[in-house]
Amino acid sequence: MKLTTYIASPSWKKALEASFLENSFENLEGFINDEFSRENIYPPREEIFSAFNLTPLDSVRVVILGQDPYHGENQAHGLAFSVKAPCVPPPSLKNIFKELNISPDHGDLTHWAQQGVFLLNTVLTVRQAQANSHRKKGWEEFTDSVISAISKENDFVIFVLWGSPAQKKKKLIDEQKHLILESVHPSPLSAYRGFFGCDHFNKINESLRSKGHQTIDWNLPALQPDLFDF
């Protein structure tokens, strides 16, 4: 099955057309198809590109860059840092909520994505219980092209880079056009060394407001049990 089948957004398909023809993407596609035939892979095929389908390229206002999807059952659903309800939010997401001073009853960040917050992992798939198992298989080249496309095509975007792996992507971003916010990662291993108190969420809204743009509502609406997938 072609991976591009699962990208519904016309703006992303157009911007990434050349990337889909690269040898690295063709090799990635073969690898992913083989993995799905033999292993438990997350997120499900139809959710790999959830971030793209919920936040079309021409709607991107904020990019929050993650690394690897969650590798537990029923967690990952194609949005960086987000987990399906009713999964308990993992530690990094709990720290994000702590910095926001909110206490939602779930960790599904779809509400953010629908407002133009592009929640992109640099690697989009993973084997069950094997963190980083799909690194260096072609996803990094693809997501680099995604970041470059946002930088080129959009007039003003706020890029949020938490931790050194995310910060290495700065070279792909036109700092004359866009705003970059940086801090350590929200992981419990580093959050107390600069993530807490970084005030990024307020800074995002202040910057959007200064440009005359709608701010982001960071509060997550309560989800009803009948909406759960399992």
mmCIF file of C-alpha atoms in Angstrom:
data_model
loop_
_atom_site.group_PDB
_atom_site.id
_atom_site.type_symbol
_atom_site.label_atom_id
_atom_site.label_comp_id
_atom_site.label_asym_id
_atom_site.label_seq_id
_atom_site.Cartn_x
_atom_site.Cartn_y
_atom_site.Cartn_z
ATOM 1 C CA MET A 1 0.000 0.000 0.000
ATOM 2 C CA LYS A 2 1.295 3.452 -0.911
ATOM 3 C CA LEU A 3 1.939 5.604 2.161
ATOM 4 C CA THR A 4 0.656 8.647 0.306
ATOM 5 C CA THR A 5 -2.765 7.004 0.205
ATOM 6 C CA TYR A 6 -3.174 8.101 3.813
ATOM 7 C CA ILE A 7 -2.429 11.782 3.199
ATOM 8 C CA ALA A 8 -5.748 13.445 2.424
ATOM 9 C CA SER A 9 -4.609 17.075 2.491
ATOM 10 C CA PRO A 10 -4.150 18.502 -1.049
ATOM 11 C CA SER A 11 -1.807 21.248 0.180
ATOM 12 C CA TRP A 12 0.585 18.710 1.700
ATOM 13 C CA LYS A 13 0.428 16.415 -1.336
ATOM 14 C CA LYS A 14 1.364 19.283 -3.621
ATOM 15 C CA ALA A 15 4.189 20.597 -1.439
ATOM 16 C CA LEU A 16 5.724 17.160 -0.876
ATOM 17 C CA GLU A 17 5.265 15.804 -4.393
ATOM 18 C CA ALA A 18 8.998 15.781 -5.122
ATOM 19 C CA SER A 19 9.780 14.121 -1.786
ATOM 20 C CA PHE A 20 7.465 11.222 -2.600
ATOM 21 C CA LEU A 21 9.584 10.487 -5.680
ATOM 22 C CA GLU A 22 12.894 10.341 -3.813
ATOM 23 C CA ASN A 23 14.625 6.986 -3.555
ATOM 24 C CA SER A 24 14.751 7.349 0.219
ATOM 25 C CA PHE A 25 10.948 7.593 0.369
ATOM 26 C CA GLU A 26 10.471 4.613 -1.922
ATOM 27 C CA ASN A 27 12.840 2.592 0.258
ATOM 28 C CA LEU A 28 11.003 3.786 3.368
ATOM 29 C CA GLU A 29 7.701 2.713 1.873
ATOM 30 C CA GLY A 30 8.999 -0.785 1.244
ATOM 31 C CA PHE A 31 10.400 -1.013 4.745
ATOM 32 C CA ILE A 32 7.143 0.152 6.362
ATOM 33 C CA ASN A 33 5.028 -2.270 4.337
ATOM 34 C CA ASP A 34 7.318 -5.120 5.353
ATOM 35 C CA GLU A 35 7.219 -4.083 9.005
ATOM 36 C CA PHE A 36 3.420 -3.957 9.076
ATOM 37 C CA SER A 37 3.306 -7.456 7.603
ATOM 38 C CA ARG A 38 5.513 -8.917 10.342
ATOM 39 C CA GLU A 39 5.373 -6.711 13.450
ATOM 40 C CA ASN A 40 3.016 -4.669 15.597
ATOM 41 C CA ILE A 41 3.620 -1.118 14.365
ATOM 42 C CA TYR A 42 2.319 2.136 15.809
ATOM 43 C CA PRO A 43 0.456 4.217 14.966
ATOM 44 C CA PRO A 44 -1.962 2.296 12.694
ATOM 45 C CA ARG A 45 -1.433 2.930 8.961
ATOM 46 C CA GLU A 46 -4.465 5.188 8.689
ATOM 47 C CA GLU A 47 -3.170 7.396 11.512
ATOM 48 C CA ILE A 48 0.485 7.791 10.480
ATOM 49 C CA PHE A 49 -0.302 11.140 8.833
ATOM 50 C CA SER A 50 -2.928 12.411 11.291
ATOM 51 C CA ALA A 51 -0.964 15.621 11.859
ATOM 52 C CA PHE A 52 -0.992 16.337 8.114
ATOM 53 C CA ASN A 53 -4.701 15.640 7.728
ATOM 54 C CA LEU A 54 -5.746 17.635 10.797
ATOM 55 C CA THR A 55 -3.418 20.558 10.011
ATOM 56 C CA PRO A 56 -3.068 21.245 6.262
ATOM 57 C CA LEU A 57 0.083 23.092 5.190
ATOM 58 C CA ASP A 58 -1.758 26.349 4.571
ATOM 59 C CA SER A 59 -3.244 26.162 8.092
ATOM 60 C CA VAL A 60 0.037 25.640 9.988
ATOM 61 C CA ARG A 61 0.659 28.419 12.502
ATOM 62 C CA VAL A 62 2.745 26.607 15.108
ATOM 63 C CA VAL A 63 5.050 23.601 14.786
ATOM 64 C CA ILE A 64 5.845 21.532 17.886
ATOM 65 C CA LEU A 65 8.511 19.015 16.998
ATOM 66 C CA GLY A 66 8.706 15.613 18.675
ATOM 67 C CA GLN A 67 10.933 12.622 18.016
ATOM 68 C CA ASP A 68 9.517 9.089 18.077
ATOM 69 C CA PRO A 69 5.911 7.878 18.414
ATOM 70 C CA TYR A 70 4.860 6.246 21.671
ATOM 71 C CA HIS A 71 5.438 2.506 21.390
ATOM 72 C CA GLY A 72 2.729 1.238 23.744
ATOM 73 C CA GLU A 73 -0.546 -0.274 22.582
ATOM 74 C CA ASN A 74 -3.279 2.235 21.662
ATOM 75 C CA GLN A 75 -1.120 5.274 22.509
ATOM 76 C CA ALA A 76 0.241 6.793 19.296
ATOM 77 C CA HIS A 77 -2.185 8.256 16.770
ATOM 78 C CA GLY A 78 -0.003 10.412 14.546
ATOM 79 C CA LEU A 79 0.343 13.567 16.649
ATOM 80 C CA ALA A 80 3.598 14.306 18.487
ATOM 81 C CA PHE A 81 3.254 14.133 22.296
ATOM 82 C CA SER A 82 -0.430 13.177 21.996
ATOM 83 C CA VAL A 83 -2.054 9.919 23.141
ATOM 84 C CA LYS A 84 -5.452 8.474 22.419
ATOM 85 C CA ALA A 85 -8.042 8.715 25.171
ATOM 86 C CA PRO A 86 -8.414 7.119 27.653
ATOM 87 C CA CYS A 87 -4.631 6.478 27.819
ATOM 88 C CA VAL A 88 -2.944 8.146 30.764
ATOM 89 C CA PRO A 89 -0.719 11.007 29.515
ATOM 90 C CA PRO A 90 2.949 9.940 29.504
ATOM 91 C CA PRO A 91 5.459 11.866 31.666
ATOM 92 C CA SER A 92 6.543 14.402 29.011
ATOM 93 C CA LEU A 93 2.938 15.273 28.219
ATOM 94 C CA LYS A 94 2.157 15.580 31.913
ATOM 95 C CA ASN A 95 4.987 18.106 32.158
ATOM 96 C CA ILE A 96 3.584 20.022 29.180
ATOM 97 C CA PHE A 97 0.247 20.231 30.984
ATOM 98 C CA LYS A 98 2.046 21.305 34.169
ATOM 99 C CA GLU A 99 3.756 24.158 32.310
ATOM 100 C CA LEU A 100 0.358 25.139 30.890
ATOM 101 C CA ASN A 101 -1.225 24.850 34.346
ATOM 102 C CA ILE A 102 -4.055 22.707 33.013
ATOM 103 C CA SER A 103 -5.364 19.316 34.146
ATOM 104 C CA PRO A 104 -7.299 17.716 31.280
ATOM 105 C CA ASP A 105 -8.910 14.315 31.677
ATOM 106 C CA HIS A 106 -7.060 12.915 28.633
ATOM 107 C CA GLY A 107 -3.969 13.461 26.494
ATOM 108 C CA ASP A 108 -5.487 13.740 23.018
ATOM 109 C CA LEU A 109 -4.139 16.940 21.430
ATOM 110 C CA THR A 110 -6.431 16.881 18.402
ATOM 111 C CA HIS A 111 -7.947 20.185 19.576
ATOM 112 C CA TRP A 112 -4.548 21.854 19.173
ATOM 113 C CA ALA A 113 -4.004 20.347 15.718
ATOM 114 C CA GLN A 114 -7.376 21.625 14.537
ATOM 115 C CA GLN A 115 -6.270 25.162 15.428
ATOM 116 C CA GLY A 116 -3.112 25.065 13.328
ATOM 117 C CA VAL A 117 -0.632 23.482 15.750
ATOM 118 C CA PHE A 118 1.314 20.995 13.642
ATOM 119 C CA LEU A 119 2.437 18.197 15.982
ATOM 120 C CA LEU A 120 5.233 16.570 13.981
ATOM 121 C CA ASN A 121 7.469 13.708 15.036
ATOM 122 C CA THR A 122 10.745 13.414 13.130
ATOM 123 C CA VAL A 123 10.067 9.653 12.829
ATOM 124 C CA LEU A 124 6.458 8.690 12.171
ATOM 125 C CA THR A 125 6.324 4.973 13.032
ATOM 126 C CA VAL A 126 7.739 2.563 15.610
ATOM 127 C CA ARG A 127 7.661 -1.130 16.548
ATOM 128 C CA GLN A 128 5.720 -2.097 19.639
ATOM 129 C CA ALA A 129 7.865 -1.789 22.786
ATOM 130 C CA GLN A 130 10.966 -0.823 20.745
ATOM 131 C CA ALA A 131 11.677 2.889 20.999
ATOM 132 C CA ASN A 132 13.556 4.389 18.034
ATOM 133 C CA SER A 133 13.221 1.145 16.068
ATOM 134 C CA HIS A 134 12.338 3.039 12.869
ATOM 135 C CA ARG A 135 15.086 5.627 13.080
ATOM 136 C CA LYS A 136 17.362 6.035 10.064
ATOM 137 C CA LYS A 137 14.979 4.231 7.731
ATOM 138 C CA GLY A 138 14.018 7.303 5.696
ATOM 139 C CA TRP A 139 11.575 9.170 7.916
ATOM 140 C CA GLU A 140 14.151 11.787 8.882
ATOM 141 C CA GLU A 141 14.745 12.821 5.277
ATOM 142 C CA PHE A 142 11.006 13.036 4.711
ATOM 143 C CA THR A 143 10.252 15.106 7.799
ATOM 144 C CA ASP A 144 13.195 17.395 7.027
ATOM 145 C CA SER A 145 11.486 18.129 3.715
ATOM 146 C CA VAL A 146 8.247 18.774 5.616
ATOM 147 C CA ILE A 147 9.933 21.359 7.851
ATOM 148 C CA SER A 148 11.575 22.961 4.825
ATOM 149 C CA ALA A 149 8.225 23.148 3.032
ATOM 150 C CA ILE A 150 6.608 24.918 5.978
ATOM 151 C CA SER A 151 9.482 27.380 6.166
ATOM 152 C CA LYS A 152 9.324 28.098 2.432
ATOM 153 C CA GLU A 153 5.574 28.148 1.811
ATOM 154 C CA ASN A 154 4.188 29.858 4.912
ATOM 155 C CA ASP A 155 4.626 33.517 5.814
ATOM 156 C CA PHE A 156 4.938 33.298 9.598
ATOM 157 C CA VAL A 157 5.125 30.166 11.722
ATOM 158 C CA ILE A 158 6.298 29.649 15.294
ATOM 159 C CA PHE A 159 8.642 26.661 15.524
ATOM 160 C CA VAL A 160 8.917 25.130 18.999
ATOM 161 C CA LEU A 161 12.112 23.111 19.419
ATOM 162 C CA TRP A 162 12.441 21.236 22.706
ATOM 163 C CA GLY A 163 15.696 19.359 23.241
ATOM 164 C CA SER A 164 18.849 19.049 21.155
ATOM 165 C CA PRO A 165 17.481 16.688 18.457
ATOM 166 C CA ALA A 166 14.709 19.177 17.647
ATOM 167 C CA GLN A 167 17.091 22.117 17.805
ATOM 168 C CA LYS A 168 19.283 20.542 15.128
ATOM 169 C CA LYS A 169 16.436 21.284 12.703
ATOM 170 C CA LYS A 170 17.010 25.050 12.992
ATOM 171 C CA LYS A 171 19.083 24.974 9.827
ATOM 172 C CA LEU A 172 15.938 24.103 7.859
ATOM 173 C CA ILE A 173 14.028 27.181 9.062
ATOM 174 C CA ASP A 174 14.227 30.710 7.651
ATOM 175 C CA GLU A 175 14.711 32.765 10.806
ATOM 176 C CA GLN A 176 14.053 35.973 8.878
ATOM 177 C CA LYS A 177 10.442 34.898 8.334
ATOM 178 C CA HIS A 178 9.648 32.741 11.324
ATOM 179 C CA LEU A 179 9.984 32.683 15.116
ATOM 180 C CA ILE A 180 11.901 29.886 16.839
ATOM 181 C CA LEU A 181 11.366 29.052 20.514
ATOM 182 C CA GLU A 182 13.846 26.702 22.184
ATOM 183 C CA SER A 183 14.224 24.961 25.532
ATOM 184 C CA VAL A 184 15.214 21.622 26.979
ATOM 185 C CA HIS A 185 12.839 18.707 26.406
ATOM 186 C CA PRO A 186 9.797 18.302 28.709
ATOM 187 C CA SER A 187 10.999 14.823 29.683
ATOM 188 C CA PRO A 188 11.311 14.282 33.454
ATOM 189 C CA LEU A 189 15.051 13.897 32.838
ATOM 190 C CA SER A 190 15.395 17.518 31.734
ATOM 191 C CA ALA A 191 12.210 19.522 32.402
ATOM 192 C CA TYR A 192 13.559 21.099 35.573
ATOM 193 C CA ARG A 193 16.577 22.422 33.671
ATOM 194 C CA GLY A 194 14.637 25.003 31.708
ATOM 195 C CA PHE A 195 11.374 23.664 30.347
ATOM 196 C CA PHE A 196 9.379 24.637 33.395
ATOM 197 C CA GLY A 197 9.084 28.404 33.285
ATOM 198 C CA CYS A 198 10.007 28.733 29.593
ATOM 199 C CA ASP A 199 6.551 30.296 29.085
ATOM 200 C CA HIS A 200 6.430 29.101 25.483
ATOM 201 C CA PHE A 201 2.670 28.764 25.316
ATOM 202 C CA ASN A 202 2.108 32.365 26.370
ATOM 203 C CA LYS A 203 4.875 33.511 24.021
ATOM 204 C CA ILE A 204 3.187 31.689 21.146
ATOM 205 C CA ASN A 205 -0.078 33.491 21.742
ATOM 206 C CA GLU A 206 1.621 36.849 22.256
ATOM 207 C CA SER A 207 3.430 36.419 18.924
ATOM 208 C CA LEU A 208 0.275 35.351 17.093
ATOM 209 C CA ARG A 209 -1.615 38.291 18.572
ATOM 210 C CA SER A 210 1.139 40.705 17.511
ATOM 211 C CA LYS A 211 0.696 39.493 13.922
ATOM 212 C CA GLY A 212 -3.078 39.925 14.099
ATOM 213 C CA HIS A 213 -3.669 36.165 14.163
ATOM 214 C CA GLN A 214 -6.088 34.141 16.276
ATOM 215 C CA THR A 215 -4.481 32.780 19.443
ATOM 216 C CA ILE A 216 -4.429 29.094 20.404
ATOM 217 C CA ASP A 217 -6.845 27.731 22.992
ATOM 218 C CA TRP A 218 -4.572 25.324 24.884
ATOM 219 C CA ASN A 219 -7.361 23.949 27.075
ATOM 220 C CA LEU A 220 -8.535 20.512 25.985
ATOM 221 C CA PRO A 221 -12.279 19.824 25.868
ATOM 222 C CA ALA A 222 -13.453 16.877 27.931
ATOM 223 C CA LEU A 223 -13.992 13.728 25.913
ATOM 224 C CA GLN A 224 -17.055 11.547 26.325
ATOM 225 C CA PRO A 225 -16.492 7.824 27.015
ATOM 226 C CA ASP A 226 -18.503 6.854 23.933
ATOM 227 C CA LEU A 227 -15.874 8.563 21.764
ATOM 228 C CA PHE A 228 -13.106 6.242 22.908
ATOM 229 C CA ASP A 229 -11.704 3.926 20.262
ATOM 230 C CA PHE A 230 -11.407 0.987 22.651
#
